[in-house]
Amino acid sequence: MDKLMKNIVTIVIIFFVISGILILSQESAPKPEDITLSSLVSQINDGQVKTIDVSTNDLSVILSDGKKENTQKEAETSLTETLKNYGVDTGKLDAVSINIKKESDTSFWFTTILPFLLPFLLVGGFVWFMMKQAQRGNSQAMNFGLSRARILDPKNKNRRVTFADVAGSKEAKEELSEIVEFLKHPKKFLAMGAKIPKGVLLLGSPGTGKTLIAKAVAGEAGVPFFNISGSEFVEMFVGVGASRVRDLFKQAKKSAPAIVFIDEIDAVGRHRGAGLGGGHDEREQTLNQILVEMDGFETETNVIVIAATNRPDVLDPALLRPGRFDRRVTMDLPDINDREAILEIHLKGKPLTKEVNVRRLAERTPGFSGADLANLVNEAAILATRRSRKSIGMDELAESIEKVILGPERRSRVINQKEKEIIAYHEAGHALVAASLPNANPVQKISIISRGSAGGYTLSVPTEDKSIHSSAYFQDELSVLLGGYSAERLTFNDTTTGPSNDLERATALARSMVTRYGMSRLGARTFGHKEELVFLGKDLHEERNYSDETAKMIDTEVAKFVEDALFRSTTILTEKKSLLKSLADALLEWETLEKDEFDAIVAGKPLLPRERSEKRREKSVDVEKGSTETRVNE
């Protein structure tokens, strides 16, 4: 309705603007003077008239000096006879050019018919406009239940994605290559009595390339790719989601062989019966329709549904049973070789300096997903542009790693000298404890420059990718987490709010060691079961399957782990108090210490200022995401 009113107001404004322009143009032109026939005869006798244009009874007179005048003759007589009756000089009249103009049909319509038809035309135009708007509204209402899937045409080579565009994920490609064969040569499998799989479920963390590899399957098979998100099915009106599902599969069957990709299927595929609304819940009806459509596939219908989610634990069991999503493909975080291949793809076509070593970047980014690596390269390109560089260097790429993890530097943040000193000792405590324990990750960088919510940070990266961790590793990590707390208490004989994040993480890690990993004296069992309350989103409810006495024992074990870690970190820093001061002084002077500088100070070989400057020009930042230890000072 608002759009209709805007259109009407626009038409009215345009009408008035055009009318105003016409009126002004008419007023600006000089208007001819009206005279009598007697005056015209006098002017003819005086030789002042040059031309007379006759249009029916109207006379347009042009004088010798260019002046224009208007008059009218008698209707019953001709112009010559009329002028003679008024006593015109025949000789003078012969010198005047007389032009007889015939009235055109257009002039007749404009002057006679149009004034009567114009009101009817305006009313008719307004009625037509209203009917068109109503028809458009009906059309939108009819299209409301149609699928909003985006279709990727396999003939569009500019947008086509193949397995060559997806780095890493070797096992996932091998699993999905069979789907490509099903789509290309279905008769070969049908002849063997094999059934074409109906659904493939892609599982993995956000940013691992689930959507990209689904497009690659369609690109390899050369079939249409119907892409839609699970949230696009659900509307406030009951039945719309189911209608869109029917329309989506109808389109896919017409284009078969084809692939239907439903991203974030957990938006409609969660456990049924757990929400607020019972069987009439719109989300549940949409899920029911998806199940019906997948069951209704004919044997020869080459339509495969690929769905993606990072929450397989909340999916309804009916989706996961054989005959629906027959295959489950896990997309893991890339290892070092995969990260190198992904970086090669994203760096392709970008101007790079000779010093850029992709393998070193891959070594420094364990825990990064494919999306993180793409963001890293993009941030480096932006940073190089801001610095007016003609190519991307290792400095920009290394700094972008920190930016992806922690955010941009906040050098403008005002910190008084006392707080700066506390942060310096805090970060030095983390680093020194990490360097003194055999199972802790090696320190790669220390900084007291604020990034994001961190007042300072210590970055460490394991020497190799790890998928499992030992109890000894966790105990050393607990000590490293409490290194900042121990350093503050040992140096200033007081504590601040800075280690709050460290204490929270240490407590959570110690509790996991007791309740999840069986690393305590309570033995090889887990305690408690966490489940998600579906209708409350991410609200977690812990089912307590142990007694109050056991809960007390759990608290005792958690406290013991934390106290033992605090004792180890305090002992280390007490024995190396002079080294702690050297590290803190270096941080207060230089704000940032790279790995080689940190190692030199720990070894008792402080760098000279000149050498330190040279090192800083050649700095190389080693960081890691996921297993990277970032100390947050709040």
XYZ file of C-alpha atoms in Angstrom:
634
model
C 0.000 0.000 0.000
C 2.849 2.389 0.798
C 4.425 1.643 -2.564
C 1.115 2.390 -4.341
C 0.778 5.756 -2.616
C 4.374 6.638 -3.512
C 3.665 5.855 -7.193
C 0.512 7.985 -7.193
C 2.300 10.925 -5.575
C 5.129 10.598 -8.125
C 2.676 10.708 -11.074
C 0.885 13.779 -9.669
C 4.198 15.593 -9.143
C 5.332 14.813 -12.694
C 1.978 16.078 -14.067
C 2.262 19.394 -12.232
C 5.916 19.850 -13.253
C 5.101 19.345 -16.953
C 2.092 21.668 -16.720
C 4.216 24.328 -15.048
C 6.897 24.090 -17.734
C 4.299 24.478 -20.493
C 2.687 27.458 -18.788
C 6.026 29.176 -18.220
C 7.123 28.563 -21.792
C 3.893 30.065 -23.079
C 4.176 33.079 -20.784
C 7.794 33.714 -21.723
C 6.989 33.936 -25.470
C 5.803 37.439 -26.695
C 2.017 37.409 -27.165
C 0.726 38.891 -30.506
C -1.409 42.071 -30.192
C -5.117 41.887 -31.110
C -6.266 44.571 -33.568
C -9.453 45.472 -35.459
C -10.038 45.015 -39.192
C -10.080 48.812 -39.602
C -6.582 49.028 -38.106
C -5.436 46.216 -40.418
C -6.787 48.080 -43.477
C -5.025 51.272 -42.391
C -1.715 49.374 -41.994
C -2.139 47.791 -45.458
C -2.788 51.202 -47.040
C 0.318 52.556 -45.278
C 2.447 49.640 -46.605
C 3.251 48.315 -43.150
C 1.893 44.741 -43.624
C 4.205 42.050 -44.982
C 2.296 38.770 -44.580
C -1.230 37.643 -43.636
C -1.841 33.985 -42.672
C -5.478 32.911 -42.926
C -6.678 29.936 -40.826
C -10.488 29.709 -41.149
C -11.590 33.081 -39.705
C -8.379 33.801 -37.785
C -5.825 36.178 -39.318
C -2.162 36.235 -38.237
C -0.494 39.432 -39.407
C 3.257 40.002 -39.666
C 4.340 43.635 -40.178
C 7.398 44.808 -42.083
C 9.274 45.402 -38.801
C 8.569 41.778 -37.693
C 5.826 42.619 -35.208
C 2.978 40.083 -34.979
C -0.719 40.892 -34.641
C -3.977 38.923 -34.604
C -7.464 39.722 -35.847
C -10.536 38.014 -37.327
C -12.476 38.372 -40.540
C -16.198 37.975 -41.161
C -17.330 34.350 -41.254
C -19.591 34.663 -44.279
C -17.214 36.420 -46.676
C -13.735 35.929 -48.024
C -10.741 37.950 -46.774
C -10.437 40.022 -49.977
C -14.121 40.944 -49.984
C -14.013 41.842 -46.309
C -10.991 44.117 -46.746
C -12.585 45.818 -49.800
C -15.710 46.532 -47.730
C -13.414 48.347 -45.267
C -11.894 50.430 -48.071
C -8.507 48.794 -48.639
C -6.270 50.046 -51.443
C -6.245 47.248 -54.060
C -2.723 48.143 -55.178
C -1.389 48.038 -51.674
C -3.217 44.726 -51.027
C -1.526 43.110 -54.024
C 1.872 43.754 -52.353
C 0.838 41.760 -49.256
C 1.584 37.995 -49.153
C -1.614 36.156 -48.198
C -1.286 32.462 -47.100
C -4.374 30.290 -46.711
C -3.794 27.479 -44.111
C -6.010 24.423 -44.039
C -6.925 23.176 -40.552
C -5.206 19.812 -39.861
C -6.869 16.757 -38.291
C -4.412 16.904 -35.377
C -5.357 20.476 -34.629
C -9.003 19.512 -34.780
C -8.457 16.702 -32.235
C -6.432 18.865 -29.881
C -8.740 21.865 -30.030
C -12.133 20.192 -30.217
C -12.151 16.529 -29.150
C -9.305 16.252 -26.612
C -10.741 18.662 -24.008
C -13.787 16.399 -23.762
C -11.833 13.098 -23.758
C -9.046 14.144 -21.334
C -11.052 13.591 -18.097
C -12.123 10.132 -19.285
C -8.529 9.266 -20.241
C -7.245 10.330 -16.815
C -9.895 8.300 -14.970
C -9.260 5.278 -17.207
C -5.483 5.529 -16.670
C -5.912 5.677 -12.902
C -8.190 2.597 -12.934
C -5.663 0.692 -15.098
C -2.840 1.602 -12.739
C -4.809 0.391 -9.701
C -5.667 -2.906 -11.421
C -2.025 -3.443 -12.369
C -0.912 -2.911 -8.768
C -3.540 -5.336 -7.515
C -2.483 -7.912 -10.107
C 1.154 -7.542 -9.015
C 0.132 -8.093 -5.386
C -1.763 -11.254 -6.351
C 1.272 -12.447 -8.299
C 3.522 -11.926 -5.268
C 1.047 -13.807 -3.112
C 1.038 -16.700 -5.573
C 4.861 -16.730 -5.690
C 5.157 -16.659 -1.891
C 5.103 -20.433 -1.689
C 7.594 -20.991 -4.514
C 11.178 -22.039 -3.926
C 13.816 -19.324 -3.637
C 16.700 -21.600 -4.548
C 19.581 -20.103 -6.510
C 20.468 -22.144 -9.560
C 24.039 -22.514 -10.787
C 24.077 -23.377 -14.479
C 26.799 -25.930 -15.360
C 27.279 -24.188 -18.718
C 28.431 -21.002 -16.982
C 32.179 -21.637 -17.001
C 32.976 -18.405 -15.144
C 31.123 -19.581 -12.035
C 31.815 -23.295 -12.395
C 33.721 -24.895 -9.511
C 35.563 -28.224 -9.752
C 37.657 -30.364 -7.423
C 40.752 -28.557 -8.721
C 39.449 -25.395 -7.013
C 39.166 -27.174 -3.650
C 42.538 -27.651 -1.974
C 43.069 -30.520 0.452
C 40.119 -32.653 1.636
C 41.478 -35.690 -0.214
C 39.246 -38.228 1.547
C 36.136 -36.090 1.070
C 36.861 -35.786 -2.646
C 37.293 -39.555 -2.974
C 33.967 -40.151 -1.231
C 32.152 -37.561 -3.337
C 33.740 -38.691 -6.606
C 31.398 -41.689 -6.493
C 28.458 -39.264 -6.422
C 29.865 -37.681 -9.575
C 29.965 -41.106 -11.220
C 26.363 -41.783 -10.169
C 25.268 -38.554 -11.838
C 27.330 -39.102 -14.994
C 26.670 -42.808 -15.552
C 23.567 -43.874 -13.596
C 22.714 -46.790 -15.888
C 26.021 -48.526 -15.109
C 25.092 -48.725 -11.433
C 21.431 -49.557 -12.065
C 22.491 -52.459 -14.268
C 24.430 -53.848 -11.310
C 21.373 -53.490 -9.087
C 22.884 -50.657 -7.064
C 20.636 -47.873 -5.850
C 21.656 -44.294 -6.404
C 22.185 -42.586 -3.009
C 19.550 -39.997 -2.227
C 21.384 -37.815 0.226
C 24.869 -36.803 1.349
C 25.439 -35.059 4.682
C 28.507 -32.813 4.935
C 29.732 -32.406 8.505
C 32.395 -30.003 9.686
C 33.290 -26.838 11.519
C 32.349 -23.447 10.010
C 34.677 -22.366 7.219
C 35.928 -25.843 6.262
C 34.544 -25.625 2.701
C 31.283 -27.584 2.818
C 29.471 -25.312 0.360
C 32.505 -25.102 -1.924
C 32.930 -28.859 -2.232
C 29.181 -29.286 -2.879
C 29.490 -26.860 -5.800
C 32.553 -28.798 -6.969
C 30.498 -32.013 -7.140
C 27.970 -30.290 -9.405
C 30.795 -28.768 -11.461
C 32.540 -32.121 -11.927
C 29.294 -33.844 -12.892
C 28.159 -30.938 -15.094
C 24.650 -30.822 -13.590
C 22.483 -27.936 -12.313
C 23.130 -26.917 -8.697
C 20.120 -25.770 -6.642
C 21.394 -23.894 -3.582
C 19.136 -22.886 -0.676
C 19.550 -22.317 3.046
C 17.467 -24.173 5.611
C 16.255 -20.887 7.082
C 14.731 -19.855 3.712
C 12.047 -22.533 4.023
C 10.568 -21.302 7.274
C 8.165 -18.351 7.330
C 5.628 -17.061 9.824
C 2.801 -18.567 7.746
C 2.088 -22.256 8.270
C 2.563 -24.382 5.171
C 4.847 -22.026 3.270
C 7.980 -24.041 4.067
C 6.425 -27.310 2.896
C 5.200 -25.583 -0.269
C 8.702 -24.317 -1.027
C 10.137 -27.790 -0.482
C 7.656 -29.250 -2.984
C 8.465 -26.574 -5.538
C 12.230 -27.039 -5.048
C 12.118 -30.764 -5.694
C 9.730 -30.241 -8.597
C 12.254 -27.945 -10.284
C 15.113 -30.339 -9.533
C 13.261 -33.314 -11.051
C 12.602 -31.325 -14.230
C 16.321 -30.541 -14.504
C 17.497 -34.052 -13.510
C 20.236 -35.102 -13.195
C 20.720 -32.348 -10.620
C 22.000 -31.598 -7.123
C 19.939 -29.936 -4.395
C 22.147 -28.327 -1.744
C 20.531 -27.375 1.587
C 22.943 -25.344 3.676
C 22.537 -25.234 7.481
C 19.940 -28.003 7.408
C 19.808 -27.955 11.218
C 17.587 -24.843 10.861
C 14.709 -27.161 9.837
C 16.112 -30.611 10.634
C 16.280 -30.491 14.435
C 14.697 -33.108 16.670
C 10.939 -33.105 16.243
C 8.682 -32.941 19.258
C 11.065 -30.820 21.301
C 9.838 -27.392 20.253
C 6.968 -25.177 21.270
C 4.077 -25.866 18.916
C 3.781 -29.645 18.641
C 3.060 -31.263 15.300
C 1.728 -28.024 13.829
C 5.077 -26.277 14.170
C 6.060 -24.796 10.796
C 9.634 -26.097 11.111
C 8.441 -29.643 11.734
C 6.061 -29.556 8.775
C 8.906 -28.401 6.550
C 11.093 -31.273 7.773
C 8.281 -33.761 7.194
C 7.940 -32.562 3.608
C 11.695 -32.954 3.007
C 11.507 -36.538 4.280
C 8.497 -37.290 2.085
C 10.185 -35.844 -1.008
C 13.355 -37.885 -0.414
C 11.316 -41.063 0.062
C 9.334 -40.295 -3.075
C 12.314 -40.295 -5.426
C 11.849 -42.774 -8.236
C 14.677 -45.230 -8.870
C 15.592 -43.574 -12.140
C 15.383 -39.997 -10.835
C 18.942 -38.647 -10.686
C 18.441 -35.982 -8.007
C 20.861 -36.088 -5.090
C 20.380 -33.966 -1.976
C 23.529 -32.640 -0.332
C 23.059 -31.038 3.084
C 25.602 -29.250 5.284
C 25.665 -28.643 9.016
C 28.106 -28.065 11.847
C 25.612 -29.415 14.405
C 24.939 -33.078 13.528
C 24.093 -33.804 17.171
C 20.794 -31.882 16.960
C 19.501 -33.454 13.726
C 16.369 -35.578 13.762
C 17.092 -39.342 13.563
C 14.673 -39.679 10.656
C 17.049 -37.610 8.502
C 20.020 -39.800 9.304
C 18.544 -43.209 8.673
C 19.620 -45.260 5.617
C 17.664 -44.404 2.499
C 17.747 -40.677 3.139
C 21.196 -39.335 3.910
C 23.087 -42.481 3.006
C 26.521 -40.890 3.077
C 28.181 -38.740 5.678
C 31.317 -36.861 4.677
C 33.359 -35.117 7.372
C 35.207 -31.924 6.459
C 38.089 -31.606 8.932
C 40.271 -28.603 9.622
C 43.145 -28.683 7.110
C 46.519 -30.123 8.106
C 49.810 -28.456 7.186
C 49.869 -29.813 3.611
C 46.247 -28.828 3.029
C 46.874 -25.360 4.460
C 49.789 -24.906 2.088
C 47.612 -25.898 -0.891
C 44.776 -23.597 0.251
C 47.162 -20.664 0.636
C 48.563 -21.328 -2.844
C 45.050 -21.020 -4.288
C 44.224 -17.794 -2.451
C 47.626 -16.226 -3.209
C 47.338 -17.075 -6.903
C 47.260 -13.953 -9.058
C 48.334 -11.610 -6.247
C 51.633 -9.678 -6.402
C 54.034 -11.249 -3.873
C 57.560 -10.453 -2.818
C 60.289 -13.082 -3.242
C 60.573 -13.571 0.531
C 57.041 -15.002 0.874
C 57.328 -18.629 1.972
C 53.966 -20.394 1.780
C 55.245 -23.432 3.674
C 56.275 -21.261 6.626
C 52.845 -19.627 6.650
C 51.230 -23.074 6.692
C 53.439 -24.084 9.623
C 52.365 -21.005 11.578
C 48.628 -21.418 11.086
C 47.566 -24.768 12.612
C 43.905 -24.688 13.547
C 43.016 -22.257 10.738
C 40.079 -23.234 8.522
C 39.947 -22.552 4.793
C 37.859 -19.438 5.435
C 40.419 -18.220 7.988
C 43.228 -18.635 5.456
C 41.248 -16.763 2.793
C 40.635 -13.964 5.298
C 44.338 -13.926 6.200
C 45.379 -13.376 2.578
C 42.716 -10.696 2.081
C 43.805 -8.817 5.220
C 47.417 -8.945 4.031
C 46.408 -7.471 0.655
C 44.474 -4.674 2.385
C 47.404 -3.985 4.706
C 49.863 -3.810 1.805
C 47.560 -1.373 -0.006
C 47.300 0.857 3.083
C 51.102 0.929 3.259
C 51.339 1.910 -0.444
C 53.236 -1.283 -1.254
C 53.287 -2.682 -4.769
C 53.375 -6.293 -3.545
C 52.409 -8.355 -0.504
C 55.329 -9.247 1.753
C 55.912 -11.669 4.585
C 55.498 -8.840 7.116
C 51.936 -8.155 5.965
C 51.047 -11.854 5.957
C 52.552 -12.399 9.417
C 50.770 -9.384 10.878
C 47.499 -10.518 9.321
C 47.747 -13.807 11.237
C 47.620 -11.875 14.507
C 44.840 -9.663 13.196
C 42.699 -12.688 12.280
C 43.175 -14.149 15.772
C 43.029 -11.071 18.002
C 41.958 -8.107 15.891
C 43.887 -4.954 14.906
C 46.478 -3.311 17.094
C 45.175 -0.618 19.468
C 48.271 1.539 19.818
C 46.129 4.578 20.595
C 44.850 2.963 23.805
C 46.105 5.008 26.755
C 47.699 2.844 29.484
C 49.433 4.369 32.483
C 52.955 3.260 33.350
C 51.869 1.151 36.338
C 49.365 -0.882 34.285
C 51.926 -1.267 31.514
C 54.402 -2.685 34.012
C 51.815 -5.149 35.355
C 50.989 -6.325 31.827
C 54.684 -6.731 31.032
C 55.317 -8.954 34.078
C 52.069 -10.848 33.385
C 53.044 -11.749 29.809
C 56.654 -12.438 30.810
C 55.310 -14.884 33.418
C 53.315 -16.798 30.801
C 56.272 -16.988 28.452
C 58.884 -17.948 31.021
C 56.743 -20.780 32.464
C 56.054 -22.072 28.929
C 59.786 -22.058 28.126
C 60.567 -23.977 31.345
C 58.114 -26.883 30.919
C 58.828 -29.795 28.537
C 55.270 -30.369 27.253
C 54.210 -26.746 26.758
C 54.038 -25.181 23.301
C 57.117 -23.113 22.357
C 56.718 -19.332 22.668
C 56.768 -17.505 19.339
C 55.910 -13.942 20.285
C 55.195 -11.764 23.329
C 53.567 -8.344 23.119
C 52.111 -5.753 25.466
C 50.448 -3.912 22.563
C 46.689 -4.097 22.965
C 44.775 -6.100 20.350
C 41.020 -6.506 20.538
C 40.077 -7.109 24.181
C 43.597 -8.248 25.070
C 45.844 -5.778 26.887
C 48.790 -8.003 25.965
C 49.291 -11.501 24.613
C 51.706 -14.418 24.425
C 51.513 -16.566 21.309
C 52.792 -20.115 21.157
C 52.529 -22.798 18.516
C 53.186 -26.551 18.689
C 56.050 -27.951 16.645
C 53.600 -30.225 14.787
C 49.864 -30.680 14.311
C 48.181 -32.489 17.213
C 44.817 -34.204 17.408
C 45.180 -35.797 20.853
C 46.751 -34.472 24.047
C 48.177 -36.201 27.108
C 47.578 -35.527 30.781
C 51.151 -34.219 31.101
C 50.458 -31.692 28.311
C 47.301 -30.443 30.049
C 49.096 -30.125 33.400
C 51.855 -28.033 31.787
C 49.260 -25.911 30.000
C 47.518 -25.278 33.316
C 50.811 -24.000 34.707
C 51.321 -21.760 31.662
C 47.795 -20.358 32.013
C 48.511 -19.468 35.642
C 51.961 -18.040 34.864
C 50.635 -14.495 34.545
C 48.720 -14.752 37.837
C 51.829 -16.103 39.600
C 54.051 -13.351 38.143
C 51.724 -10.579 39.332
C 51.411 -12.033 42.833
C 55.167 -12.695 43.104
C 56.283 -9.279 41.801
C 53.669 -6.915 43.247
C 52.463 -9.016 46.189
C 48.940 -8.420 44.862
C 46.601 -9.572 42.083
C 44.533 -7.674 39.499
C 41.580 -8.368 37.203
C 44.006 -9.051 34.339
C 44.220 -12.864 34.792
C 40.420 -13.326 34.898
C 40.329 -14.971 31.485
C 43.311 -17.172 32.374
C 41.625 -18.362 35.582
C 38.392 -19.104 33.736
C 40.185 -21.163 31.098
C 42.319 -22.973 33.671
C 39.269 -23.919 35.749
C 37.393 -25.168 32.658
C 40.413 -27.218 31.535
C 40.861 -28.762 34.987
C 37.167 -29.675 35.190
C 37.307 -31.280 31.737
C 40.311 -33.346 32.834
C 38.212 -34.692 35.718
C 34.731 -35.026 34.181
C 35.478 -35.778 30.520
C 38.981 -37.200 30.094
C 39.291 -39.494 33.138
C 42.655 -37.973 34.123
C 42.000 -37.725 37.874
C 41.952 -40.088 40.844
C 38.209 -40.616 40.293
C 39.032 -43.128 37.598
C 38.071 -43.915 34.041
C 34.580 -42.511 33.838
C 32.813 -39.323 32.824
C 30.539 -37.229 34.987
C 27.444 -35.402 33.787
C 25.840 -35.270 30.374
C 25.284 -32.004 28.570
C 22.393 -31.733 26.155
C 20.980 -28.821 24.228
C 17.470 -27.637 24.928
C 16.296 -27.340 21.325
C 13.561 -24.772 21.869
C 15.967 -22.534 23.798
C 18.596 -22.390 21.076
C 22.097 -22.749 22.489
C 21.041 -23.037 26.129
C 22.774 -26.087 27.556
C 21.368 -28.242 30.290
C 23.644 -30.617 32.215
C 22.091 -33.859 33.275
C 23.686 -34.667 36.623
C 24.248 -38.405 36.865
C 26.285 -38.398 40.086
C 25.635 -37.835 43.770
C 26.400 -34.844 45.944
C 29.299 -36.751 47.474
C 30.780 -37.332 44.018
C 30.272 -33.650 43.162
C 32.325 -32.755 46.220
C 35.069 -35.154 45.082
C 35.028 -33.565 41.600
C 35.457 -30.090 43.100
C 38.327 -31.394 45.218
C 40.100 -32.877 42.186
C 39.596 -29.690 40.132
C 41.009 -27.601 42.963
C 43.986 -29.962 43.279
C 44.852 -29.659 39.563
C 44.678 -25.861 39.743
C 46.657 -25.646 42.993
C 49.384 -27.980 41.703
C 49.688 -25.916 38.497
C 49.869 -22.683 40.495
C 52.583 -24.168 42.717
C 54.673 -25.229 39.681
C 54.388 -21.849 37.970
C 55.215 -19.971 41.204
C 58.242 -22.214 41.839
C 59.589 -21.639 38.318
C 59.192 -17.853 38.486
C 60.703 -17.696 41.983
C 63.800 -19.565 40.791
C 64.063 -17.360 37.685
C 63.032 -14.037 39.184
C 65.952 -12.136 37.631
C 65.117 -13.593 34.215
C 61.487 -12.575 34.704
C 62.613 -9.006 35.368
C 64.836 -9.016 32.249
C 61.911 -10.115 30.081
C 59.582 -7.532 31.614
C 62.155 -4.749 31.164
C 62.650 -5.742 27.525
C 58.879 -5.655 26.945
C 58.581 -2.247 28.585
C 61.346 -0.973 26.302
C 60.387 -2.652 23.011
C 56.709 -3.638 23.568
C 57.141 -6.747 21.394
C 59.593 -9.648 21.503
C 59.952 -12.125 18.653
C 60.980 -15.767 19.148
C 64.707 -15.238 18.506
C 64.813 -12.273 20.898
C 62.940 -14.188 23.599
C 65.201 -17.230 23.225
C 68.310 -15.049 23.478
C 67.124 -13.392 26.708
C 66.152 -16.747 28.252
C 69.606 -18.084 27.345
C 71.179 -15.116 29.137
C 72.327 -13.417 25.934
C 70.415 -10.123 25.637
C 70.609 -8.553 22.197
C 72.339 -5.236 21.615
C 70.016 -2.386 20.610
C 71.514 -2.188 17.099
C 71.198 -5.926 16.559
C 67.678 -5.865 17.982
C 66.657 -3.192 15.460
C 68.021 -5.281 12.611
C 66.137 -8.293 13.894
C 62.926 -6.308 14.132
C 63.238 -5.272 10.502
C 63.444 -8.949 9.621
C 60.734 -9.990 12.033
C 58.806 -13.136 11.396
C 55.695 -13.815 13.448
C 54.946 -17.427 14.338
C 51.387 -17.899 15.511
C 48.722 -20.541 15.626
C 44.952 -20.574 15.954
C 43.015 -23.113 17.965
C 45.945 -24.476 20.001
C 47.561 -21.002 20.138
C 47.746 -19.760 23.731
C 46.547 -16.175 23.912
C 46.742 -14.492 27.311
C 43.968 -11.924 27.647
C 44.340 -9.034 30.096
C 40.938 -7.508 30.761
